[in-house]
Coordinates of C-alpha atoms in Angstrom, one line a residue:
M1424 CA 60.6 -73.8 -10.8
T1425 CA 62.6 -74.5 -14.0
V1426 CA 65.1 -76.6 -12.0
V1427 CA 62.4 -78.5 -10.3
H1428 CA 60.6 -79.0 -13.6
Q1429 CA 63.8 -80.4 -15.2
L1430 CA 64.5 -82.6 -12.3
V1431 CA 61.0 -84.1 -12.1
L1432 CA 60.9 -84.7 -15.9
H1433 CA 64.5 -86.0 -16.1
P1434 CA 64.7 -89.1 -18.3
A1435 CA 66.2 -91.1 -15.4
I1436 CA 63.2 -90.3 -13.2
T1437 CA 60.8 -91.2 -16.0
A1438 CA 62.6 -94.5 -16.6
S1439 CA 62.6 -95.3 -12.9
L1440 CA 58.9 -94.6 -12.6
K1441 CA 58.2 -96.8 -15.6
V1442 CA 60.1 -99.7 -14.2
G1443 CA 58.7 -99.1 -10.7
S1444 CA 55.1 -99.3 -12.1
T1445 CA 55.6 -103.0 -12.8
T1446 CA 55.1 -105.6 -10.1
V1447 CA 58.3 -107.3 -11.0
G1448 CA 60.3 -104.1 -10.9
R1449 CA 59.0 -103.3 -7.4
D1450 CA 59.5 -106.8 -6.2
K1451 CA 63.2 -106.9 -7.3
L1452 CA 63.8 -103.5 -5.6
Y1453 CA 62.2 -104.6 -2.4
R1454 CA 64.1 -107.9 -2.6
A1455 CA 67.4 -106.1 -2.9
I1456 CA 66.7 -104.0 0.1
Q1457 CA 65.3 -107.0 2.1
Y1458 CA 68.4 -109.1 1.5
F1459 CA 70.8 -106.2 2.1
A1460 CA 69.0 -105.6 5.4
R1461 CA 69.6 -109.3 6.2
F1462 CA 73.3 -108.9 5.5
L1463 CA 73.5 -105.7 7.6
A1464 CA 71.6 -107.2 10.5
F1465 CA 74.1 -110.1 10.6
Y1466 CA 77.1 -107.7 10.1
C1467 CA 75.9 -105.4 12.9
L1468 CA 75.3 -108.3 15.3
R1469 CA 78.8 -109.7 14.7
K1470 CA 80.4 -106.2 15.1
G1471 CA 78.6 -105.6 18.4
Y1472 CA 76.2 -102.9 17.3
S1473 CA 73.3 -102.2 19.7
N1474 CA 70.4 -104.6 19.9
E1475 CA 68.1 -101.8 18.7
T1476 CA 70.0 -101.3 15.5
V1477 CA 70.0 -105.1 14.8
A1478 CA 66.3 -105.3 15.6
R1479 CA 65.4 -102.4 13.2
L1480 CA 67.2 -104.1 10.4
A1481 CA 65.6 -107.4 11.2
A1482 CA 62.2 -105.7 11.2
L1483 CA 62.9 -104.1 7.9
K1484 CA 63.8 -107.4 6.4
S1485 CA 60.7 -109.1 7.8
T1486 CA 58.4 -106.3 6.7
L1487 CA 59.7 -106.3 3.1
G1488 CA 59.4 -110.0 3.1
M1489 CA 55.8 -109.9 4.0
S1490 CA 55.1 -107.1 1.5
R1491 CA 56.6 -109.2 -1.3
K1492 CA 54.6 -112.3 -0.3
L1493 CA 51.4 -110.1 -0.5
M1494 CA 52.4 -108.8 -4.0
R1495 CA 52.9 -112.3 -5.2
I1496 CA 49.5 -113.6 -4.3
G1497 CA 48.1 -114.9 -7.6
K1498 CA 51.5 -115.5 -9.1
P1499 CA 51.1 -119.3 -8.9
L1500 CA 48.4 -119.1 -11.6
E1501 CA 50.8 -117.3 -13.9
H1502 CA 53.4 -120.1 -13.5
A1503 CA 50.6 -122.7 -14.0
Q1504 CA 49.7 -121.0 -17.3
A1505 CA 53.3 -120.9 -18.3
A1506 CA 53.6 -124.6 -17.5
V1507 CA 50.7 -125.4 -19.8
K1508 CA 52.3 -123.3 -22.6
A1509 CA 55.5 -125.2 -22.1
L1510 CA 53.8 -128.3 -23.4
D1511 CA 53.9 -126.7 -26.9
V1512 CA 57.7 -126.4 -26.9
S1513 CA 59.1 -128.7 -29.6
D1514 CA 62.5 -129.4 -28.0
P1515 CA 61.9 -132.3 -25.5
V1516 CA 64.7 -131.1 -23.1
L1517 CA 63.5 -127.5 -23.0
K1518 CA 59.9 -128.7 -22.7
F1519 CA 60.7 -130.9 -19.7
T1520 CA 62.9 -128.3 -17.9
A1521 CA 60.4 -125.5 -18.6
L1522 CA 57.6 -127.6 -17.2
G1523 CA 59.6 -128.5 -14.1
R1524 CA 60.6 -125.0 -13.6
Q1525 CA 57.2 -123.5 -13.8
L1526 CA 55.5 -126.2 -11.7
G1527 CA 58.2 -125.8 -9.1
Y1528 CA 57.8 -122.0 -8.9
A1529 CA 54.0 -122.4 -8.9
G1530 CA 54.1 -124.8 -5.9
Y1531 CA 56.7 -122.7 -4.1
L1532 CA 54.6 -119.5 -4.5
F1533 CA 51.4 -121.3 -3.4
N1534 CA 53.0 -122.5 -0.2
D1535 CA 54.5 -119.0 0.2
M1536 CA 50.9 -117.7 0.2
L1537 CA 50.1 -120.0 3.1
V1538 CA 53.2 -118.7 5.0
W1539 CA 51.9 -115.2 4.5
A1540 CA 48.4 -116.1 5.7
H1541 CA 49.9 -117.6 8.8
S1542 CA 52.4 -114.8 9.5
T1543 CA 49.7 -112.1 9.1
K1544 CA 47.2 -114.2 11.3
V1545 CA 44.8 -114.5 8.4
R1546 CA 44.9 -118.3 8.7
P1547 CA 47.0 -119.3 11.7
L1548 CA 48.5 -122.8 11.5
A1549 CA 49.9 -125.2 14.0
P1550 CA 53.7 -124.8 14.5
V1551 CA 54.4 -128.3 13.1
K1552 CA 52.2 -127.7 10.0
F1553 CA 53.7 -124.2 9.5
N1554 CA 57.3 -125.6 9.6
T1555 CA 56.2 -128.3 7.1
I1556 CA 54.8 -125.7 4.7
Q1557 CA 58.0 -123.6 5.0
R1558 CA 60.2 -126.6 4.2
R1559 CA 58.0 -127.7 1.3
A1560 CA 58.1 -124.1 -0.2
A1561 CA 62.0 -124.2 0.0
K1562 CA 62.0 -127.6 -1.7
L1563 CA 59.8 -126.5 -4.5
W1564 CA 61.8 -123.2 -4.9
F1565 CA 65.0 -125.3 -5.1
T1566 CA 63.4 -127.6 -7.6
G1567 CA 62.3 -124.7 -9.9
I1568 CA 65.8 -123.2 -9.8
A1569 CA 67.4 -126.6 -10.5
F1570 CA 65.3 -127.1 -13.6
S1571 CA 66.2 -123.6 -14.7
L1572 CA 69.9 -124.4 -14.3
V1573 CA 69.6 -127.5 -16.4
S1574 CA 67.8 -125.5 -19.1
S1575 CA 70.5 -122.8 -19.1
I1576 CA 73.3 -125.4 -19.4
Y1577 CA 71.5 -127.2 -22.3
K1578 CA 70.9 -123.8 -24.1
L1579 CA 74.5 -122.8 -23.5
V1580 CA 75.8 -126.1 -25.1
G1581 CA 73.5 -125.6 -28.1
L1582 CA 74.5 -122.0 -28.6
R1583 CA 78.2 -122.8 -28.3
K1584 CA 77.8 -125.4 -31.1
R1585 CA 75.9 -122.9 -33.3
Q1586 CA 78.6 -120.3 -32.6
Q1587 CA 81.3 -122.7 -33.8
I1588 CA 79.4 -123.3 -37.0
V1589 CA 78.6 -119.7 -37.9
S1590 CA 82.2 -118.6 -37.0
R1591 CA 83.4 -119.9 -40.3
P1592 CA 83.5 -117.1 -43.0
R1593 CA 81.4 -117.5 -46.1
G1594 CA 82.6 -116.5 -49.5
D1595 CA 79.4 -114.9 -50.8
A1596 CA 79.1 -111.2 -49.6
E1597 CA 75.3 -111.5 -48.9
K1598 CA 75.7 -114.7 -47.0
E1599 CA 78.6 -113.1 -45.0
I1600 CA 76.3 -110.3 -43.9
E1601 CA 73.7 -112.8 -42.8
R1602 CA 76.5 -114.7 -40.9
K1603 CA 77.6 -111.6 -39.0
I1604 CA 74.0 -110.8 -38.0
E1605 CA 73.6 -114.4 -36.8
V1606 CA 76.8 -114.2 -34.9
R1607 CA 75.5 -111.0 -33.1
N1608 CA 72.2 -112.7 -32.3
I1609 CA 74.0 -115.8 -30.9
N1610 CA 76.4 -113.6 -28.8
A1611 CA 73.4 -111.7 -27.4
Q1612 CA 71.6 -115.0 -26.5
L1613 CA 74.8 -116.4 -24.9
K1614 CA 75.1 -113.3 -22.7
A1615 CA 71.5 -113.7 -21.6
V1616 CA 71.9 -117.4 -20.8
Q1617 CA 75.2 -116.9 -19.0
T1618 CA 73.6 -114.2 -16.9
Q1619 CA 70.7 -116.4 -16.0
L1620 CA 73.0 -119.3 -15.2
L1621 CA 75.0 -117.2 -12.8
Q1622 CA 71.9 -115.8 -11.2
D1623 CA 70.4 -119.2 -10.7
S1624 CA 73.7 -120.6 -9.4
L1625 CA 73.7 -118.0 -6.7
D1626 CA 70.0 -118.0 -6.0
I1627 CA 69.9 -121.8 -5.4
L1628 CA 72.1 -121.2 -2.3
I1629 CA 69.1 -119.5 -0.5
P1630 CA 66.6 -122.4 -0.5
S1631 CA 69.4 -125.0 -0.2
G1632 CA 70.5 -123.2 3.0
T1633 CA 66.9 -123.4 4.4
L1634 CA 66.9 -127.1 3.6
G1635 CA 70.3 -127.6 5.4
Y1636 CA 72.3 -128.6 2.4
H1637 CA 75.0 -126.1 3.4
H1638 CA 75.8 -123.9 6.4
L1639 CA 76.5 -120.5 4.9
D1640 CA 75.7 -117.7 7.4
D1641 CA 73.1 -114.9 7.0
G1642 CA 75.8 -112.5 5.9
V1643 CA 76.8 -114.5 2.9
L1644 CA 73.2 -115.3 1.9
G1645 CA 72.2 -111.7 2.4
L1646 CA 74.9 -110.6 -0.1
V1647 CA 73.9 -113.4 -2.5
G1648 CA 70.2 -112.3 -2.4
T1649 CA 71.3 -108.6 -2.9
V1650 CA 73.4 -109.4 -5.9
T1651 CA 70.8 -111.6 -7.6
S1652 CA 68.1 -109.1 -6.9
I1653 CA 70.1 -106.4 -8.6
M1654 CA 70.7 -108.7 -11.6
G1655 CA 66.9 -109.4 -11.7
L1656 CA 66.2 -105.7 -11.5
R1657 CA 68.6 -105.0 -14.3
S1658 CA 66.9 -107.6 -16.5
Q1659 CA 63.5 -106.0 -15.8
I1660 CA 64.9 -102.6 -16.7
N1661 CA 66.1 -104.0 -20.0
K1662 CA 62.8 -105.6 -20.6
V1663 CA 60.7 -102.6 -19.8
L1664 CA 62.9 -100.0 -21.5
G1665 CA 64.1 -102.2 -24.3
T1666 CA 67.8 -101.6 -23.6
G1667 CA 68.9 -105.2 -24.0
I1668 CA 67.9 -108.8 -23.8
A1669 CA 66.3 -109.6 -20.5
S1670 CA 66.4 -113.1 -19.1
K1671 CA 63.8 -114.2 -16.7

């Protein structure tokens, strides 16, 4: 019983439960499995695995996708609130990009709710209308990520300029301590922005593929989704456990 007791109360288990108790934590984990299943389904199909194996992986991908859509019902309101709060941002560029990002995500998730309602037969739609909603959701998702990319690039340029300014040593001992603290803060912010920029640069490939802007196969997009899901999960772990700077 002592071994079991130690295992159940192990810090890693406690931390996992804490992250898993958040909606975002569960969503990122489900998303990682969903996109990895998408990759595996494509890989198994190309390698000639049995139809049953491919069908099981495709079913896992679809089931997790529907579960995630259900968990996100109500999320459009969160992004709508964030859009309103973005109006208080003083920097005009950050205000504009934040507003575009939040409205894009709100519109995407609202249309995604309609996709869930159709797929679960709660509110069946005509095939043409359903395809229109799917495409509109992809466009709004693409738009939200595009605004996020612009915001990250703008922040990156500003932080680089600040970094150059504070890199110059100061004669006064007290001011030198303040400079070193500021350097650490800027480096931490740079790391967070660079991570977000990389994540968005990969994530935008998914809706752009749906819109026909490129022709990457399901294997590549499955791996892209898996990587960005793990990055998002890591950010959520940092946010919940306070082990770093998380970027949304």
